[in-house]
Short mmCIF file of N, CA and C and ligand atoms in Angstrom, two decimals:
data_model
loop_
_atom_site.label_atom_id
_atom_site.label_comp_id
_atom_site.label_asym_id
_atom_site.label_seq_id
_atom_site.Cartn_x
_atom_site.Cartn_y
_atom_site.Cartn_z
N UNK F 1 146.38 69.66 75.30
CA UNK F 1 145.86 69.44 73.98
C UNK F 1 147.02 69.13 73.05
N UNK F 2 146.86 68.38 72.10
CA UNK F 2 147.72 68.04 71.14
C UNK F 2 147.58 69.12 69.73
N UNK F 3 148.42 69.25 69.37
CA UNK F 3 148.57 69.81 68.09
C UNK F 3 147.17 70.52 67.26
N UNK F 4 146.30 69.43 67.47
CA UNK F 4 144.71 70.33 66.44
C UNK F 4 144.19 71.25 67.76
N UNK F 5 143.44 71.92 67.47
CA UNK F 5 142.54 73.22 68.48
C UNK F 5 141.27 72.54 68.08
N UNK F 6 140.58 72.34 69.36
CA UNK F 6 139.33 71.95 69.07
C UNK F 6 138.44 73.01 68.65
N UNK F 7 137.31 72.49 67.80
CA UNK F 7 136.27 73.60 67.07
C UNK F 7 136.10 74.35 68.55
N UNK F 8 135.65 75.49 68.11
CA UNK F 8 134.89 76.49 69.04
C UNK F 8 133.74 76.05 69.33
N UNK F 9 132.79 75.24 68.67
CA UNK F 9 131.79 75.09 68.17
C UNK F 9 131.15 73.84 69.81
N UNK F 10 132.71 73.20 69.75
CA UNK F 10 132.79 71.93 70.97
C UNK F 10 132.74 72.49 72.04
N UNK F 11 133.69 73.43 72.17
CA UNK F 11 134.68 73.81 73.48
C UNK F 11 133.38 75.06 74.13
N UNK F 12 132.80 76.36 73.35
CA UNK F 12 132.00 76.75 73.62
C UNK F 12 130.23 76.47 73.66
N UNK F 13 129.77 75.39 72.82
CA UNK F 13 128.31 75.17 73.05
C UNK F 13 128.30 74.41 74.56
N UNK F 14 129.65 73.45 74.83
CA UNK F 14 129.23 73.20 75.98
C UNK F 14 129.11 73.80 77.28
N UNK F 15 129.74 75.02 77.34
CA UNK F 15 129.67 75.71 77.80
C UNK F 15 128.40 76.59 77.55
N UNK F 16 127.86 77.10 76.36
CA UNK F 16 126.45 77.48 76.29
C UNK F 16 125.11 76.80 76.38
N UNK F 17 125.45 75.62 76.79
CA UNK F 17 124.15 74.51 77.45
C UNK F 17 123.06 75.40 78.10
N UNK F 18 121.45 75.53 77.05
CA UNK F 18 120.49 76.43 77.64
C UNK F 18 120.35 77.59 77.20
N UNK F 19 121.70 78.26 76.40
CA UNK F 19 121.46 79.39 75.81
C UNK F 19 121.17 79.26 74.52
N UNK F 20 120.16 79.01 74.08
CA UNK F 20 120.11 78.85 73.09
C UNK F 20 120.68 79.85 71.63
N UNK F 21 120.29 80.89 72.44
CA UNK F 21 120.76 82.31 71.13
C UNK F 21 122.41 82.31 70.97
N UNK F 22 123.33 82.54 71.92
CA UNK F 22 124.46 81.97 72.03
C UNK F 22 124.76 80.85 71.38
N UNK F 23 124.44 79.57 71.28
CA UNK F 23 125.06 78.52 70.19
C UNK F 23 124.60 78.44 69.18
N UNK F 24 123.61 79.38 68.81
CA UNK F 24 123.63 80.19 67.22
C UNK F 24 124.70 80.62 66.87
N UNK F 25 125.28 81.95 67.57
CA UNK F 25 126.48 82.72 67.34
C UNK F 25 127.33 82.33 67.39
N UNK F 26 127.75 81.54 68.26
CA UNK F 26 129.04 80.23 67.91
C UNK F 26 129.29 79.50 67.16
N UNK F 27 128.64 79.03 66.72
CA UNK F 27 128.40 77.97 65.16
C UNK F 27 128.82 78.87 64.18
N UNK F 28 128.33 79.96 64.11
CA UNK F 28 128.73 80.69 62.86
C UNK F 28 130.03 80.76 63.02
N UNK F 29 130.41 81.05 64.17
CA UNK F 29 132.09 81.65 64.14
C UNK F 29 133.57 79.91 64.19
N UNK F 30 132.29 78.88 64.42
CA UNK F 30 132.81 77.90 63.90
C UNK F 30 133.50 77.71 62.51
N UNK F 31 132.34 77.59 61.50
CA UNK F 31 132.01 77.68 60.01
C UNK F 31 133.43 78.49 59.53
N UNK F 32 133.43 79.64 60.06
CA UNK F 32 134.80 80.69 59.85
C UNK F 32 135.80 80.15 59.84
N UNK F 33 136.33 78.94 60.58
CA UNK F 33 137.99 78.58 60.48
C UNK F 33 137.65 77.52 59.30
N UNK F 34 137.31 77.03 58.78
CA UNK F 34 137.85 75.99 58.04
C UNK F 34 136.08 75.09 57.43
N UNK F 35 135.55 75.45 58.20
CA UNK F 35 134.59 74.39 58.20
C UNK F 35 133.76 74.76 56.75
N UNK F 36 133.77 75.24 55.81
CA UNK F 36 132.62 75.55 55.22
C UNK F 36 132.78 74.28 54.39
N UNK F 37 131.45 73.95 53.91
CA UNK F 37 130.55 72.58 53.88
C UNK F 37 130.33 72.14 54.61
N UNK F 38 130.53 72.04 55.74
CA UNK F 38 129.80 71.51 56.78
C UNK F 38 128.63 72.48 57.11
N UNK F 39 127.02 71.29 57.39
CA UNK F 39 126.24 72.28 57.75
C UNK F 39 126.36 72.64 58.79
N UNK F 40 125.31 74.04 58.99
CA UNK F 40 125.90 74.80 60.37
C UNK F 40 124.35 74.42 61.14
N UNK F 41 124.84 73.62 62.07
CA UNK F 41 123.48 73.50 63.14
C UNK F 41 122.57 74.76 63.20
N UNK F 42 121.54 73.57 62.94
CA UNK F 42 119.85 74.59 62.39
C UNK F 42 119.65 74.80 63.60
N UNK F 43 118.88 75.98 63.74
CA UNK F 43 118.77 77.12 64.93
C UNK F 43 117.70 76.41 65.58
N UNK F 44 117.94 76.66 67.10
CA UNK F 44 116.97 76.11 67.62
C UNK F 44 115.73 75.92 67.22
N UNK F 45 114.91 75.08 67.69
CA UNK F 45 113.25 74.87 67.02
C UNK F 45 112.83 74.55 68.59
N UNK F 46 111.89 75.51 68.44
CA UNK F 46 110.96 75.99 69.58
C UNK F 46 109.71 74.35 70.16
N UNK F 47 109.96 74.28 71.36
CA UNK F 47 109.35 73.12 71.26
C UNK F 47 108.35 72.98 72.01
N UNK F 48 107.37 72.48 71.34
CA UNK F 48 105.93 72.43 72.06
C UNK F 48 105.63 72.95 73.71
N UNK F 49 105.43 73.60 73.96
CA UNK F 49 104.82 73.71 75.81
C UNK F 49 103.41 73.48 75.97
N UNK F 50 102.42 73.05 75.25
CA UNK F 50 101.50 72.60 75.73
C UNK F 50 100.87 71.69 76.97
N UNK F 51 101.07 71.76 77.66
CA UNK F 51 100.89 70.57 78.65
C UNK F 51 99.18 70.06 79.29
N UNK F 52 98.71 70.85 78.00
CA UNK F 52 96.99 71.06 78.40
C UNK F 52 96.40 69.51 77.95
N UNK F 53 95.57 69.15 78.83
CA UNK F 53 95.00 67.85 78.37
C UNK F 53 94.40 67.46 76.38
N UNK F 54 94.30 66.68 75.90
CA UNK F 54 93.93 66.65 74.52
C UNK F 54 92.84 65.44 74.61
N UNK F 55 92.45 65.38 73.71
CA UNK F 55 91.51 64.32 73.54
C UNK F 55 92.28 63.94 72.18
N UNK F 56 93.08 64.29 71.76
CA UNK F 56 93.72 63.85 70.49
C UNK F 56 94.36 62.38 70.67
N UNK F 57 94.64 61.91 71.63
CA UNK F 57 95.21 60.97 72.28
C UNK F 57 94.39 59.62 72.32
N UNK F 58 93.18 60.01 72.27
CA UNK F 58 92.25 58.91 72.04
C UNK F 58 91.40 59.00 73.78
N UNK F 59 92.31 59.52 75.25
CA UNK F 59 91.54 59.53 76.23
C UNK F 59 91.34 61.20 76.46
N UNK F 60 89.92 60.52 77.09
CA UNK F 60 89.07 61.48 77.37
C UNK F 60 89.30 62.22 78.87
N UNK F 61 90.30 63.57 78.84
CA UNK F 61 90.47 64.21 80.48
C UNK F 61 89.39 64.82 81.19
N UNK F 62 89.48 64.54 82.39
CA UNK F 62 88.34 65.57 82.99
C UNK F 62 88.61 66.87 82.63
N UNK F 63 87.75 67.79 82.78
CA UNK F 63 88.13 69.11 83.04
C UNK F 63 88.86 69.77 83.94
N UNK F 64 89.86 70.63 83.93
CA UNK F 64 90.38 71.17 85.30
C UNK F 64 89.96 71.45 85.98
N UNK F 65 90.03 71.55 87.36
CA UNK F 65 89.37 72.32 88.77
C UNK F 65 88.68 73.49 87.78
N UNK F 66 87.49 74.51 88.02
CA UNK F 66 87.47 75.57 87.45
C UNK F 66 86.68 75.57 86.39
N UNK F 67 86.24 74.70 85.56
CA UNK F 67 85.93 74.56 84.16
C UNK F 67 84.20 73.90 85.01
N UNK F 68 83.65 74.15 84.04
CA UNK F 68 82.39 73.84 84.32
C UNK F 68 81.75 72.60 84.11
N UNK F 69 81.28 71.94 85.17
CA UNK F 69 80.55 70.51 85.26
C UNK F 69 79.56 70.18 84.34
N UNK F 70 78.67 71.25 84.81
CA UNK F 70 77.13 71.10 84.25
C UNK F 70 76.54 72.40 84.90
N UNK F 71 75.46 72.91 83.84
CA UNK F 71 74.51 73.79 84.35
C UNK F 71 73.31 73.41 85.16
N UNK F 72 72.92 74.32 86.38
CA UNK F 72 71.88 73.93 87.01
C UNK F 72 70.78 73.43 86.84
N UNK F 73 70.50 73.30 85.81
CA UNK F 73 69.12 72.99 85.35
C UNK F 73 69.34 71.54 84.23
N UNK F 74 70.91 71.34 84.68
CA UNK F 74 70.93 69.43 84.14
C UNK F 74 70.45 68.53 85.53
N UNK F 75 70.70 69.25 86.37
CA UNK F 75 70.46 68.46 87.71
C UNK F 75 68.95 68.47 88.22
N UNK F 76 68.42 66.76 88.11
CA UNK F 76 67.15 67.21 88.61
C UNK F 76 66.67 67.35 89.75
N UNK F 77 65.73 68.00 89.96
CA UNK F 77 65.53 68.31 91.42
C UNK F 77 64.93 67.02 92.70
N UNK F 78 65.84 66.54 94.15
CA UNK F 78 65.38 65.09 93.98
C UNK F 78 66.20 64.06 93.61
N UNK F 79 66.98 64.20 92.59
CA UNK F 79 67.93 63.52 92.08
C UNK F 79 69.24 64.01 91.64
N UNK F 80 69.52 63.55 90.77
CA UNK F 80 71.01 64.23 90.32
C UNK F 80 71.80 62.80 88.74
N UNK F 81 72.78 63.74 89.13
CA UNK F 81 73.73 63.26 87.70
C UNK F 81 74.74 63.12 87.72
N UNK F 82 75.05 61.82 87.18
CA UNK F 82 76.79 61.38 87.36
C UNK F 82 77.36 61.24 86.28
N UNK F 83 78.95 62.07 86.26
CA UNK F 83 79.69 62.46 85.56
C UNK F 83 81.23 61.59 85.64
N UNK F 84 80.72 60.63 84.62
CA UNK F 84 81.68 59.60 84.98
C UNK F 84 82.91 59.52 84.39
N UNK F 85 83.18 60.51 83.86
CA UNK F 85 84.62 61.00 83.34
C UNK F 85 85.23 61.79 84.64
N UNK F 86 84.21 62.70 85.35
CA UNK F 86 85.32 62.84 86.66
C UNK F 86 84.96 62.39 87.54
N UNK F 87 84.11 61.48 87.76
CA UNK F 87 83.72 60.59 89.27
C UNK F 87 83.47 61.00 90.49
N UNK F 88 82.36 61.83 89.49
CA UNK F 88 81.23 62.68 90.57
C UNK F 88 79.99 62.50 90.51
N UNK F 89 79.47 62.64 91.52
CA UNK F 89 77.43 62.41 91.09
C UNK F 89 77.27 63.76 91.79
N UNK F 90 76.52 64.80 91.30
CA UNK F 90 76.12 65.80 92.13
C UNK F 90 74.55 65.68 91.62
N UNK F 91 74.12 65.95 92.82
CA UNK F 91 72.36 65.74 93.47
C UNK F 91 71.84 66.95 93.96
N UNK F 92 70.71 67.46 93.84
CA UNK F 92 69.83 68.04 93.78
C UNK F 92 68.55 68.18 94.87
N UNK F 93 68.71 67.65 96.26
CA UNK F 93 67.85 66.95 97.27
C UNK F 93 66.44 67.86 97.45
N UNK F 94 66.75 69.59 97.48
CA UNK F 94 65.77 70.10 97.24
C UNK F 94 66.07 71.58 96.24
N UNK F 95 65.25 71.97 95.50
CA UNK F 95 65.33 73.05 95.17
C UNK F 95 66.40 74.16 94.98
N UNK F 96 67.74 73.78 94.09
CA UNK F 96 68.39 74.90 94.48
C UNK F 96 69.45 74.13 95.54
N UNK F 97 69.61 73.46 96.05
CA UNK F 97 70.46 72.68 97.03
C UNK F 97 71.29 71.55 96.38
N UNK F 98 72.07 71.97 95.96
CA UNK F 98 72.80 70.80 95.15
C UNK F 98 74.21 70.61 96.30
N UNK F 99 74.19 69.53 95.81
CA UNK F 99 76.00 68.24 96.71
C UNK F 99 76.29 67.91 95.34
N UNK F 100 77.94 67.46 96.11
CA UNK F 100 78.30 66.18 95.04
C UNK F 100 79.47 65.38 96.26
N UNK F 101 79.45 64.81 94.92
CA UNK F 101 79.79 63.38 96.31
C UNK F 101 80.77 62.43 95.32
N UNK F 102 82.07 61.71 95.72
CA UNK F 102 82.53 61.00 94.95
C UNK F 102 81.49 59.94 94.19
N UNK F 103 82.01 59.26 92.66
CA UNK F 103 81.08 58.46 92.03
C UNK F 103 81.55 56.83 92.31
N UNK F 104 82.27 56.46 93.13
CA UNK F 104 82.92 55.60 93.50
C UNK F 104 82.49 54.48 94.35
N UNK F 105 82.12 53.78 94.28
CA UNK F 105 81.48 53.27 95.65
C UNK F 105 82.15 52.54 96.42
N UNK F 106 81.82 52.64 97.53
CA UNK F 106 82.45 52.44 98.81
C UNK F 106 82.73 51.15 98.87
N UNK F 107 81.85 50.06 98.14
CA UNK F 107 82.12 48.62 98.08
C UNK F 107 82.90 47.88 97.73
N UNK F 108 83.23 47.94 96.52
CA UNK F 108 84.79 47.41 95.69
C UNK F 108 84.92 48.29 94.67
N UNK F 109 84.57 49.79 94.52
CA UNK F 109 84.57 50.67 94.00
C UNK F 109 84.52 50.88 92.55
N UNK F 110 83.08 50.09 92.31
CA UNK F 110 83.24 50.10 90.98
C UNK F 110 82.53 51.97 91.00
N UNK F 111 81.83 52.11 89.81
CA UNK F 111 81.47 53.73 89.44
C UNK F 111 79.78 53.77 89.85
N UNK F 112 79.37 54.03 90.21
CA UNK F 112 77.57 54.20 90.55
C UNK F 112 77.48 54.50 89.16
N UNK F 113 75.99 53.66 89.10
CA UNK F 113 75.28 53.79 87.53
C UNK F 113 74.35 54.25 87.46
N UNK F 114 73.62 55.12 88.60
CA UNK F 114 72.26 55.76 87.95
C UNK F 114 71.65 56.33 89.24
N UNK F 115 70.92 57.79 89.02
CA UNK F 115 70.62 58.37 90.32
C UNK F 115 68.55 58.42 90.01
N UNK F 116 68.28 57.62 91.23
CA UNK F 116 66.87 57.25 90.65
C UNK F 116 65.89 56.72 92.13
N UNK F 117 64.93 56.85 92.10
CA UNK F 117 64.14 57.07 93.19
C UNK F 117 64.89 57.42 94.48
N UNK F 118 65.44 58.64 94.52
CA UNK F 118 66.09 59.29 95.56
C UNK F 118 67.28 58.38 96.34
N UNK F 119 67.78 57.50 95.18
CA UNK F 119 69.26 56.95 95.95
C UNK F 119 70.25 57.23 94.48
N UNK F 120 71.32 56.86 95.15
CA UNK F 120 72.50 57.04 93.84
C UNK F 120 72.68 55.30 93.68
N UNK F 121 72.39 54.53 92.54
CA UNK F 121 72.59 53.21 92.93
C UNK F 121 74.02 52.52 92.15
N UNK F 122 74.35 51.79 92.71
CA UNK F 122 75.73 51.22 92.13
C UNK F 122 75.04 49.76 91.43
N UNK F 123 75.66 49.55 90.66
CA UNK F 123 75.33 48.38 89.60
C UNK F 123 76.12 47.26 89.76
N UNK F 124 76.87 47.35 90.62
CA UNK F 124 77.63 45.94 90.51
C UNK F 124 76.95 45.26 91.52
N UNK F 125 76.72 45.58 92.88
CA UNK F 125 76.35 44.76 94.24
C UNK F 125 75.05 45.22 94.67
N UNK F 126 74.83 46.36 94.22
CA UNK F 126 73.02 47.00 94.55
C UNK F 126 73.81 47.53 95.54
N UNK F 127 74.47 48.07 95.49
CA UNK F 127 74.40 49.30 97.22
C UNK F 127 74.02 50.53 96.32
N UNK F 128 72.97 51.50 97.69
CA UNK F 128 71.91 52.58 97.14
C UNK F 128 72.87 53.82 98.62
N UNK F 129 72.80 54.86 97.81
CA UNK F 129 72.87 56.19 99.00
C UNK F 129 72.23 56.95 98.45
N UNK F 130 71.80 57.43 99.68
CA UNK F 130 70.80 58.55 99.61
C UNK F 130 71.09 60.07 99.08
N UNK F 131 70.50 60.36 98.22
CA UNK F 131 70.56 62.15 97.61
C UNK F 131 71.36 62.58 98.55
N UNK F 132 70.40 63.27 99.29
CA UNK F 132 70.54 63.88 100.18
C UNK F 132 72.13 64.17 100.67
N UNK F 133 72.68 63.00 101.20
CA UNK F 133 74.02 63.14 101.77
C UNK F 133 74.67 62.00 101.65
N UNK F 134 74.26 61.37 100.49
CA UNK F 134 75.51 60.51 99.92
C UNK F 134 75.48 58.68 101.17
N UNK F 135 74.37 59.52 102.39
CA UNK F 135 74.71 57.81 103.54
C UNK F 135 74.27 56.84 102.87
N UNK F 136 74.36 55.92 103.20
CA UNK F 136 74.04 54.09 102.81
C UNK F 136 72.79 53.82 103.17
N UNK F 137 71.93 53.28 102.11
CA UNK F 137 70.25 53.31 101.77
C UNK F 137 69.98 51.92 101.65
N UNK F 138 71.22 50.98 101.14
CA UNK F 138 71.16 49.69 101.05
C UNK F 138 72.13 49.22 100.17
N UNK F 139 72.48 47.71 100.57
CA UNK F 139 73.61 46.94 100.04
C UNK F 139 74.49 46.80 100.93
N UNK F 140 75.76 46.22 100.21
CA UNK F 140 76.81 46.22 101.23
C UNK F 140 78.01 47.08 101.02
N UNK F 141 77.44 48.63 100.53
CA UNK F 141 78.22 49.84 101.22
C UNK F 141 78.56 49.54 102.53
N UNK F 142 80.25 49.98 103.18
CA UNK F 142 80.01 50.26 104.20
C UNK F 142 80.41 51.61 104.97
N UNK F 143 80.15 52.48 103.50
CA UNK F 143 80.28 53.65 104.38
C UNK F 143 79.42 54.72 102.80
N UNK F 144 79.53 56.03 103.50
CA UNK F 144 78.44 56.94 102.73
C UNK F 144 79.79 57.34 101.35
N UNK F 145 79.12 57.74 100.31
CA UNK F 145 80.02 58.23 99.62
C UNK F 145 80.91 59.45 99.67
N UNK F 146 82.52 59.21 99.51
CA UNK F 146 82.96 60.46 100.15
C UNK F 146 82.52 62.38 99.56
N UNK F 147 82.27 63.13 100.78
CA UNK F 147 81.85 64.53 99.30
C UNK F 147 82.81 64.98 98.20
N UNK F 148 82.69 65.96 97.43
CA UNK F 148 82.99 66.66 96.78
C UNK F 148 83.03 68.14 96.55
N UNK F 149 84.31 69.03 96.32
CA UNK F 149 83.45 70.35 96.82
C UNK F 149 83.22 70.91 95.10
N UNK F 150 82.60 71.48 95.14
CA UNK F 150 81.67 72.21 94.12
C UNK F 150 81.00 73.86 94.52
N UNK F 151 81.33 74.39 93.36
CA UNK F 151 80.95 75.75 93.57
C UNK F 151 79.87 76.04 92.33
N UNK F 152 78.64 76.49 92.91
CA UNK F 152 77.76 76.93 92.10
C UNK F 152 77.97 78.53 92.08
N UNK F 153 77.89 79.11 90.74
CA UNK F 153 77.86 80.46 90.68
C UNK F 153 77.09 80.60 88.93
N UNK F 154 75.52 81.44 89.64
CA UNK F 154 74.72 81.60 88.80
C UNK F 154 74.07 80.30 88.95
N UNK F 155 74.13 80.04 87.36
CA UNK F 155 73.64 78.68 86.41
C UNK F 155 74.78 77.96 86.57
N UNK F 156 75.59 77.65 86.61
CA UNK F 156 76.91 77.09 86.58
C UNK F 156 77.23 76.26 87.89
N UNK F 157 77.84 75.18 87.35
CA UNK F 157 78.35 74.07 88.45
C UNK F 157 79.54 73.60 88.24
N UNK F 158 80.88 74.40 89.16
CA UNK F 158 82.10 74.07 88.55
C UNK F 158 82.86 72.85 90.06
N UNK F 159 83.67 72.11 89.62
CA UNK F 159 84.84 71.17 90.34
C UNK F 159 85.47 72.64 91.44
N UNK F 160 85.54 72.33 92.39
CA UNK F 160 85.68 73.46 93.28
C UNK F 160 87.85 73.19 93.79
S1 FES C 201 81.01 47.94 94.14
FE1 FES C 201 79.16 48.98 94.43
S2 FES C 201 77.90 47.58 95.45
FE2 FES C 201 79.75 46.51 95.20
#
């Protein structure tokens, strides 16, 4: 080193990289040799940890695994309902027997548009699958829609 002593302020924050409470206390003892007017670096500011989805953003997130789909009694019995924010159709085939099944279709994968005389039908090419288990009813699907797991508990229909 030449002749000046570097600030404390240099020589120790880099050394306190991460501690944040520490290059509080250093700064001050900066300020002490010489420095006053200079401001003294504003204390850390605590920074967001949110990492939870928002709709503030303008898009719309699915729900997490866990969070609830729909209640039992949105699903009709026979048919079912597609949830095209998470790209699921869950169906209803009899009583109390609910699936779900990706909302995707197997064809050039656009989203199935509507669950109706006991098929799930896709709107772009007419391919139809059946309630029941999602197989190929008509069009040029060439395969059944893949499942989905799902946990019913109670009234409740959550992303499994
Ligand atoms: S993408 Fe569905 S029928 Fe073609």
């Amino acid at each position: 080193m030449s002749g000046t002593r570097p600030c404390r302020r240099v020589v120790l924050a880099a050394g306190a990289a991460g501690f944040a409470g520490g290059a509080v206390a250093l700064t001050a003892g900066c300020s002490k040799y010489g420095d006053e007017g200079a401001d003294p670096a504003p204390p850390p500011k605590s920074q967001p940890t949110s990492a939870a989805p928002s709709e503030s953003d303008g898009k719309k997130q699915p729900p997490p695994k866990g969070d609830e789909l729909a209640r039992t009694s949105d699903i009709p019995v026979g048919g079912g309902k597609i949830f095209k924010d998470e790209k699921v159709v869950v169906t209803q085939p009899e009583k109390g027997d609910f699936k779900a099944f990706s909302a995707v279709c197997t064809h050039s994968g656009c989203l199935v548009g509507e669950v109706a005389g006991g098929t799930i039908n896709c709107p772009c090419h007419g391919s139809k699958y059946n309630v029941a288990d999602a197989s190929v009813a008509g069009g040029p699907a060439p395969r059944p829609l893949p499942p989905q797991n799902i946990t019913v508990t109670g009234n409740s229909i959550t992303l499994a």
